[in-house]
mmCIF file of C-alpha atoms and ligand atoms in Angstrom:
data_model
loop_
_atom_site.group_PDB
_atom_site.id
_atom_site.type_symbol
_atom_site.label_atom_id
_atom_site.label_comp_id
_atom_site.label_asym_id
_atom_site.label_seq_id
_atom_site.Cartn_x
_atom_site.Cartn_y
_atom_site.Cartn_z
ATOM 1 C CA MET A 143 140.775 179.936 73.491
ATOM 2 C CA ILE A 144 137.814 180.741 75.737
ATOM 3 C CA LEU A 145 138.939 182.467 78.887
ATOM 4 C CA THR A 146 136.736 182.885 81.905
ATOM 5 C CA VAL A 147 137.661 183.921 85.396
ATOM 6 C CA GLU A 148 135.931 181.874 88.060
ATOM 7 C CA GLU A 149 136.447 182.325 91.767
ATOM 8 C CA GLY A 150 139.814 183.907 91.260
ATOM 9 C CA GLU A 151 141.092 181.091 89.061
ATOM 10 C CA ILE A 152 141.727 181.075 85.379
ATOM 11 C CA ASP A 153 139.690 178.505 83.499
ATOM 12 C CA MET A 154 140.473 177.851 79.897
ATOM 13 C CA ILE A 155 139.005 175.577 77.306
ATOM 14 C CA SER A 156 142.090 174.633 75.383
ATOM 15 C CA LYS A 157 141.869 173.870 71.699
ATOM 16 C CA SER A 158 142.363 170.249 72.683
ATOM 17 C CA GLY A 159 138.818 170.313 74.169
ATOM 18 C CA ILE A 160 140.162 169.718 77.640
ATOM 19 C CA ARG A 161 139.021 172.223 80.215
ATOM 20 C CA VAL A 162 142.056 173.579 82.021
ATOM 21 C CA VAL A 163 141.974 174.975 85.525
ATOM 22 C CA ALA A 164 145.291 176.684 86.154
ATOM 23 C CA VAL A 165 146.274 176.882 89.807
ATOM 24 C CA SER A 166 149.375 178.305 91.402
ATOM 25 C CA ASP A 167 150.844 175.330 93.198
ATOM 26 C CA TYR A 168 150.345 171.837 94.579
ATOM 27 C CA GLU A 169 148.417 173.007 97.632
ATOM 28 C CA GLU A 170 145.926 174.890 95.512
ATOM 29 C CA LEU A 171 145.621 171.940 93.140
ATOM 30 C CA SER A 172 144.811 169.686 96.092
ATOM 31 C CA ARG A 173 142.161 172.055 97.426
ATOM 32 C CA GLU A 174 140.579 172.555 94.013
ATOM 33 C CA ALA A 175 140.447 168.834 93.209
ATOM 34 C CA ALA A 176 138.973 168.068 96.633
ATOM 35 C CA ARG A 177 136.412 170.854 96.258
ATOM 36 C CA ARG A 178 135.128 169.265 93.060
ATOM 37 C CA ILE A 179 134.995 165.746 94.492
ATOM 38 C CA ILE A 180 133.198 166.981 97.617
ATOM 39 C CA ALA A 181 130.692 168.902 95.472
ATOM 40 C CA ALA A 182 129.979 165.740 93.467
ATOM 41 C CA VAL A 183 129.466 163.642 96.610
ATOM 42 C CA ARG A 184 127.260 166.252 98.254
ATOM 43 C CA GLN A 185 125.136 166.525 95.124
ATOM 44 C CA HIS A 186 124.947 162.746 94.631
ATOM 45 C CA PRO A 187 125.649 160.965 97.929
ATOM 46 C CA ALA A 188 125.646 157.591 96.119
ATOM 47 C CA SER A 189 128.343 158.676 93.657
ATOM 48 C CA VAL A 190 130.652 156.112 92.096
ATOM 49 C CA LEU A 191 134.164 157.528 92.273
ATOM 50 C CA GLY A 192 137.170 156.308 90.314
ATOM 51 C CA LEU A 193 140.314 156.863 92.358
ATOM 52 C CA ALA A 194 144.008 157.103 91.598
ATOM 53 C CA THR A 195 147.165 156.511 93.621
ATOM 54 C CA GLY A 196 150.644 158.024 93.247
ATOM 55 C CA SER A 197 152.122 161.221 94.659
ATOM 56 C CA THR A 198 149.750 163.648 92.968
ATOM 57 C CA PRO A 199 146.428 162.827 94.698
ATOM 58 C CA GLU A 200 147.904 162.595 98.218
ATOM 59 C CA GLY A 201 147.121 166.251 98.956
ATOM 60 C CA THR A 202 143.630 165.893 97.482
ATOM 61 C CA TYR A 203 142.906 162.977 99.807
ATOM 62 C CA ARG A 204 144.275 164.988 102.748
ATOM 63 C CA GLU A 205 141.761 167.717 101.900
ATOM 64 C CA LEU A 206 138.903 165.199 101.609
ATOM 65 C CA VAL A 207 139.792 163.840 105.047
ATOM 66 C CA ARG A 208 139.975 167.321 106.526
ATOM 67 C CA ASP A 209 136.590 168.234 105.043
ATOM 68 C CA HIS A 210 135.059 164.995 106.331
ATOM 69 C CA ARG A 211 136.327 165.771 109.847
ATOM 70 C CA GLU A 212 135.433 169.441 109.869
ATOM 71 C CA LYS A 213 132.329 169.595 107.709
ATOM 72 C CA GLY A 214 131.048 166.042 107.933
ATOM 73 C CA THR A 215 130.725 165.200 104.239
ATOM 74 C CA SER A 216 129.612 161.585 104.321
ATOM 75 C CA TYR A 217 130.844 158.733 102.115
ATOM 76 C CA GLN A 218 128.482 156.123 103.521
ATOM 77 C CA GLN A 219 126.733 155.697 100.186
ATOM 78 C CA VAL A 220 129.760 156.255 97.960
ATOM 79 C CA THR A 221 131.290 153.401 95.958
ATOM 80 C CA THR A 222 134.916 153.589 94.778
ATOM 81 C CA PHE A 223 136.975 151.798 92.139
ATOM 82 C CA ASN A 224 140.712 152.356 91.971
ATOM 83 C CA LEU A 225 142.498 152.447 88.665
ATOM 84 C CA ASP A 226 145.103 149.823 89.340
ATOM 85 C CA GLU A 227 147.131 147.541 91.598
ATOM 86 C CA TYR A 228 150.551 145.950 91.310
ATOM 87 C CA VAL A 229 150.615 142.262 90.399
ATOM 88 C CA GLY A 230 152.117 140.199 93.213
ATOM 89 C CA LEU A 231 151.469 142.599 96.076
ATOM 90 C CA ALA A 232 148.904 141.523 98.659
ATOM 91 C CA ALA A 233 146.464 144.041 100.120
ATOM 92 C CA ASN A 234 148.429 144.095 103.383
ATOM 93 C CA ASP A 235 151.773 144.744 101.660
ATOM 94 C CA PRO A 236 152.727 148.331 102.598
ATOM 95 C CA HIS A 237 153.707 149.053 98.973
ATOM 96 C CA SER A 238 150.378 147.942 97.571
ATOM 97 C CA TYR A 239 147.810 150.439 96.367
ATOM 98 C CA HIS A 240 145.335 148.778 98.744
ATOM 99 C CA ALA A 241 147.617 149.942 101.589
ATOM 100 C CA TYR A 242 148.044 153.398 100.044
ATOM 101 C CA MET A 243 144.283 153.916 99.855
ATOM 102 C CA GLU A 244 143.771 152.668 103.368
ATOM 103 C CA GLN A 245 146.499 154.946 104.708
ATOM 104 C CA HIS A 246 145.634 158.105 102.777
ATOM 105 C CA LEU A 247 141.858 157.898 102.566
ATOM 106 C CA PHE A 248 139.638 154.996 103.480
ATOM 107 C CA ARG A 249 140.493 154.630 107.168
ATOM 108 C CA HIS A 250 139.783 158.325 107.715
ATOM 109 C CA LEU A 251 136.324 158.343 106.087
ATOM 110 C CA ASP A 252 133.011 156.716 106.936
ATOM 111 C CA ILE A 253 132.962 154.662 103.732
ATOM 112 C CA PRO A 254 131.999 151.003 104.259
ATOM 113 C CA ARG A 255 134.967 148.881 103.134
ATOM 114 C CA GLY A 256 132.695 146.664 101.059
ATOM 115 C CA GLN A 257 132.043 149.645 98.828
ATOM 116 C CA THR A 258 135.749 150.251 98.075
ATOM 117 C CA HIS A 259 137.343 148.260 95.278
ATOM 118 C CA LEU A 260 140.816 147.716 93.868
ATOM 119 C CA PRO A 261 141.952 144.928 91.566
ATOM 120 C CA ASP A 262 143.383 141.931 93.449
ATOM 121 C CA GLY A 263 147.100 141.837 92.573
ATOM 122 C CA THR A 264 147.427 138.337 93.999
ATOM 123 C CA ALA A 265 144.538 136.749 92.093
ATOM 124 C CA GLU A 266 145.507 133.265 90.948
ATOM 125 C CA GLU A 267 143.933 133.885 87.593
ATOM 126 C CA PRO A 268 144.608 137.558 86.816
ATOM 127 C CA GLU A 269 142.606 137.451 83.574
ATOM 128 C CA VAL A 270 139.546 136.298 85.479
ATOM 129 C CA GLU A 271 140.158 139.033 88.054
ATOM 130 C CA CYS A 272 140.244 141.634 85.257
ATOM 131 C CA ARG A 273 136.873 140.507 83.938
ATOM 132 C CA ARG A 274 135.439 140.414 87.456
ATOM 133 C CA TYR A 275 136.615 143.996 88.081
ATOM 134 C CA GLU A 276 135.161 145.263 84.820
ATOM 135 C CA GLU A 277 131.860 143.562 85.652
ATOM 136 C CA MET A 278 131.751 145.112 89.132
ATOM 137 C CA ILE A 279 132.173 148.582 87.659
ATOM 138 C CA ARG A 280 129.373 147.879 85.222
ATOM 139 C CA GLU A 281 127.095 146.551 87.953
ATOM 140 C CA ALA A 282 127.714 149.691 90.013
ATOM 141 C CA GLY A 283 126.331 151.674 87.072
ATOM 142 C CA GLY A 284 129.706 152.952 85.819
ATOM 143 C CA ILE A 285 131.963 155.647 87.206
ATOM 144 C CA ASP A 286 130.550 159.126 87.759
ATOM 145 C CA LEU A 287 133.844 160.919 88.414
ATOM 146 C CA GLN A 288 137.285 159.474 87.733
ATOM 147 C CA VAL A 289 140.365 161.032 89.326
ATOM 148 C CA LEU A 290 143.419 160.557 87.134
ATOM 149 C CA GLY A 291 147.112 161.317 87.314
ATOM 150 C CA ILE A 292 149.324 161.318 84.247
ATOM 151 C CA GLY A 293 152.664 159.580 83.783
ATOM 152 C CA VAL A 294 155.679 161.388 82.327
ATOM 153 C CA ASN A 295 155.144 159.179 79.263
ATOM 154 C CA GLY A 296 151.458 160.081 79.028
ATOM 155 C CA HIS A 297 150.111 156.914 80.625
ATOM 156 C CA ILE A 298 146.779 156.993 82.431
ATOM 157 C CA GLY A 299 146.168 154.274 84.969
ATOM 158 C CA PHE A 300 148.979 151.917 84.041
ATOM 159 C CA ASN A 301 148.085 152.024 80.361
ATOM 160 C CA GLU A 302 151.510 152.603 78.865
ATOM 161 C CA PRO A 303 152.145 154.046 75.365
ATOM 162 C CA GLY A 304 150.917 151.689 72.657
ATOM 163 C CA THR A 305 147.892 150.437 74.616
ATOM 164 C CA PRO A 306 144.850 150.184 72.328
ATOM 165 C CA PHE A 307 142.102 152.678 73.149
ATOM 166 C CA SER A 308 139.641 149.755 73.146
ATOM 167 C CA SER A 309 141.342 147.994 76.064
ATOM 168 C CA GLU A 310 139.358 146.859 79.102
ATOM 169 C CA THR A 311 140.762 146.057 82.545
ATOM 170 C CA GLN A 312 143.931 144.080 81.861
ATOM 171 C CA VAL A 313 147.297 142.846 83.059
ATOM 172 C CA VAL A 314 150.086 145.101 81.777
ATOM 173 C CA GLN A 315 153.852 145.267 81.887
ATOM 174 C CA LEU A 316 155.109 148.535 83.360
ATOM 175 C CA ALA A 317 157.316 150.795 81.269
ATOM 176 C CA GLU A 318 160.843 151.272 82.600
ATOM 177 C CA SER A 319 160.143 155.020 83.051
ATOM 178 C CA THR A 320 157.128 154.131 85.188
ATOM 179 C CA ARG A 321 159.133 151.728 87.358
ATOM 180 C CA GLN A 322 161.797 154.401 87.787
ATOM 181 C CA ALA A 323 159.273 157.106 88.676
ATOM 182 C CA ASN A 324 157.712 154.817 91.287
ATOM 183 C CA GLN A 325 161.035 153.767 92.861
ATOM 184 C CA ILE A 326 160.725 156.526 95.441
ATOM 185 C CA HIS A 327 157.958 154.534 97.111
ATOM 186 C CA PHE A 328 160.164 151.433 97.536
ATOM 187 C CA GLU A 329 163.319 150.884 99.601
ATOM 188 C CA ASP A 330 164.993 148.929 96.802
ATOM 189 C CA PRO A 331 164.419 149.770 93.100
ATOM 190 C CA GLU A 332 164.375 146.044 92.339
ATOM 191 C CA GLN A 333 161.246 145.739 94.484
ATOM 192 C CA VAL A 334 159.124 147.758 92.054
ATOM 193 C CA PRO A 335 156.810 145.187 90.467
ATOM 194 C CA THR A 336 157.061 144.611 86.736
ATOM 195 C CA HIS A 337 153.331 144.110 86.108
ATOM 196 C CA ALA A 338 150.032 145.567 87.205
ATOM 197 C CA ILE A 339 146.320 145.140 86.722
ATOM 198 C CA THR A 340 144.841 148.357 85.385
ATOM 199 C CA MET A 341 141.494 149.613 84.211
ATOM 200 C CA GLY A 342 141.771 149.738 80.426
ATOM 201 C CA MET A 343 141.563 152.805 78.255
ATOM 202 C CA ALA A 344 137.941 152.040 77.324
ATOM 203 C CA THR A 345 137.102 151.515 80.995
ATOM 204 C CA ILE A 346 138.466 154.939 81.881
ATOM 205 C CA LEU A 347 136.770 156.614 78.931
ATOM 206 C CA ARG A 348 133.368 155.299 79.990
ATOM 207 C CA SER A 349 133.580 157.465 83.141
ATOM 208 C CA ARG A 350 131.038 160.252 82.920
ATOM 209 C CA GLY A 351 133.444 162.893 84.225
ATOM 210 C CA ILE A 352 137.228 162.937 84.505
ATOM 211 C CA LEU A 353 139.441 165.028 86.766
ATOM 212 C CA LEU A 354 143.028 164.928 85.544
ATOM 213 C CA LEU A 355 145.667 166.217 87.964
ATOM 214 C CA ALA A 356 149.195 167.347 87.096
ATOM 215 C CA SER A 357 151.732 169.014 89.342
ATOM 216 C CA GLY A 358 155.390 169.949 89.039
ATOM 217 C CA ALA A 359 157.976 170.659 86.362
ATOM 218 C CA LYS A 360 158.454 166.941 85.630
ATOM 219 C CA LYS A 361 154.968 166.885 84.114
ATOM 220 C CA ALA A 362 155.464 170.024 81.998
ATOM 221 C CA PRO A 363 156.611 168.228 78.797
ATOM 222 C CA VAL A 364 153.739 165.725 78.829
ATOM 223 C CA ILE A 365 151.178 168.453 79.590
ATOM 224 C CA GLN A 366 152.541 170.479 76.717
ATOM 225 C CA ARG A 367 152.128 167.462 74.427
ATOM 226 C CA LEU A 368 148.622 166.767 75.745
ATOM 227 C CA LEU A 369 147.366 170.300 75.177
ATOM 228 C CA THR A 370 149.175 171.310 72.022
ATOM 229 C CA GLU A 371 149.876 168.239 69.865
ATOM 230 C CA ALA A 372 147.187 167.663 67.312
ATOM 231 C CA GLU A 373 147.209 163.901 67.037
ATOM 232 C CA ILE A 374 145.186 161.508 69.188
ATOM 233 C CA THR A 375 147.436 158.491 69.319
ATOM 234 C CA PRO A 376 148.077 155.446 71.529
ATOM 235 C CA ASP A 377 151.690 156.693 71.671
ATOM 236 C CA LEU A 378 150.353 159.334 74.062
ATOM 237 C CA PRO A 379 147.570 157.461 75.892
ATOM 238 C CA ALA A 380 146.227 160.604 77.593
ATOM 239 C CA SER A 381 145.608 162.188 74.172
ATOM 240 C CA ILE A 382 142.358 160.190 73.915
ATOM 241 C CA LEU A 383 140.982 162.350 76.723
ATOM 242 C CA ARG A 384 140.535 165.079 74.110
ATOM 243 C CA SER A 385 137.703 163.005 72.638
ATOM 244 C CA HIS A 386 135.876 162.789 75.988
ATOM 245 C CA GLU A 387 133.248 165.419 76.593
ATOM 246 C CA ASP A 388 133.876 166.094 80.269
ATOM 247 C CA VAL A 389 137.554 166.257 81.166
ATOM 248 C CA THR A 390 138.951 168.890 83.513
ATOM 249 C CA LEU A 391 142.688 169.194 83.913
ATOM 250 C CA ILE A 392 143.782 170.866 87.124
ATOM 251 C CA ALA A 393 147.420 171.797 86.692
ATOM 252 C CA ASP A 394 149.804 173.998 88.628
ATOM 253 C CA GLN A 395 152.103 176.638 87.202
ATOM 254 C CA GLU A 396 155.077 174.319 86.988
ATOM 255 C CA ALA A 397 153.130 171.679 85.092
ATOM 256 C CA LEU A 398 151.825 174.382 82.732
ATOM 257 C CA SER A 399 155.190 176.116 82.396
ATOM 258 C CA LEU A 400 155.789 174.941 78.813
ATOM 259 C CA VAL A 401 152.277 175.872 77.740
ATOM 260 C CA GLY A 402 151.905 179.310 79.316
ATOM 261 C CA THR A 403 148.419 180.717 79.131
ATOM 262 C CA ASP A 404 148.338 180.741 75.345
ATOM 263 C CA LEU A 405 146.730 177.369 74.751
ATOM 264 C CA ASP A 406 145.890 178.238 71.162
HETATM 265 P P1 PGA B 860 152.347 160.471 90.211
HETATM 266 O O1 PGA B 860 151.900 159.359 89.182
HETATM 267 O O2 PGA B 860 151.108 161.089 90.763
HETATM 268 O O3 PGA B 860 153.103 159.700 91.274
HETATM 269 O O4 PGA B 860 153.204 161.457 89.469
HETATM 270 C C1 PGA B 860 151.004 159.687 88.167
HETATM 271 C C2 PGA B 860 150.847 158.518 87.251
HETATM 272 O O5 PGA B 860 151.823 157.799 87.010
HETATM 273 O O6 PGA B 860 149.739 158.309 86.750
#
């Protein structure tokens, strides 16, 4: 294990090859993730960002909005591609990821809406929509920095265990554990859609840099598996991130509680 101390934080390169930034809690995770995204945008104002939804990045987006207001970081030239969208939910459905992004980020920034992209969950021909989305990412020159959460089952995007690493943007059926985890965002558990359109594993892996975020004790078992299990396997989709050359995991103490600081 290589251990360096940077700006008061402990950075480790775990044996898995994933760079780990250990932070104390969710607030610090949010600030640290935002700091890195802001640095990327300031360095390359025309950055292509891959964005995630879910509970984890909410604080990060809050920090981006605060920085935009207070320090004026501009997103006028930035292009974004979200990881996924539920099948069947229109952009104006409050449970859609379109609505989430609008509420938590886009409406607060100066990013032109035409430069923000999510898959269309109501596309009449979802397979065509998947190919269109993949093509748009390619035409934008690929993703510079992809923000990722991780599911309790190791999914990234909505690529559930068993998804081939070669997959491109596709329609997927959600795992029961995923539907359960996402129930908190719906009034009625039955409302949680059964399918989604998600960037594929190969799509995600083509990103030049990846920022993986994990917070809370619920994520501790999957983070332990990610950092300490030897095998790269579709059974743990996130394990493929070990083969990517630029992945930074920002994780809080609770998420790292089963790993400790001894990542060897
Ligand atoms: P969460 O979701 O941020 O709501 O925990 C992460 C994920 O499922 O990828």
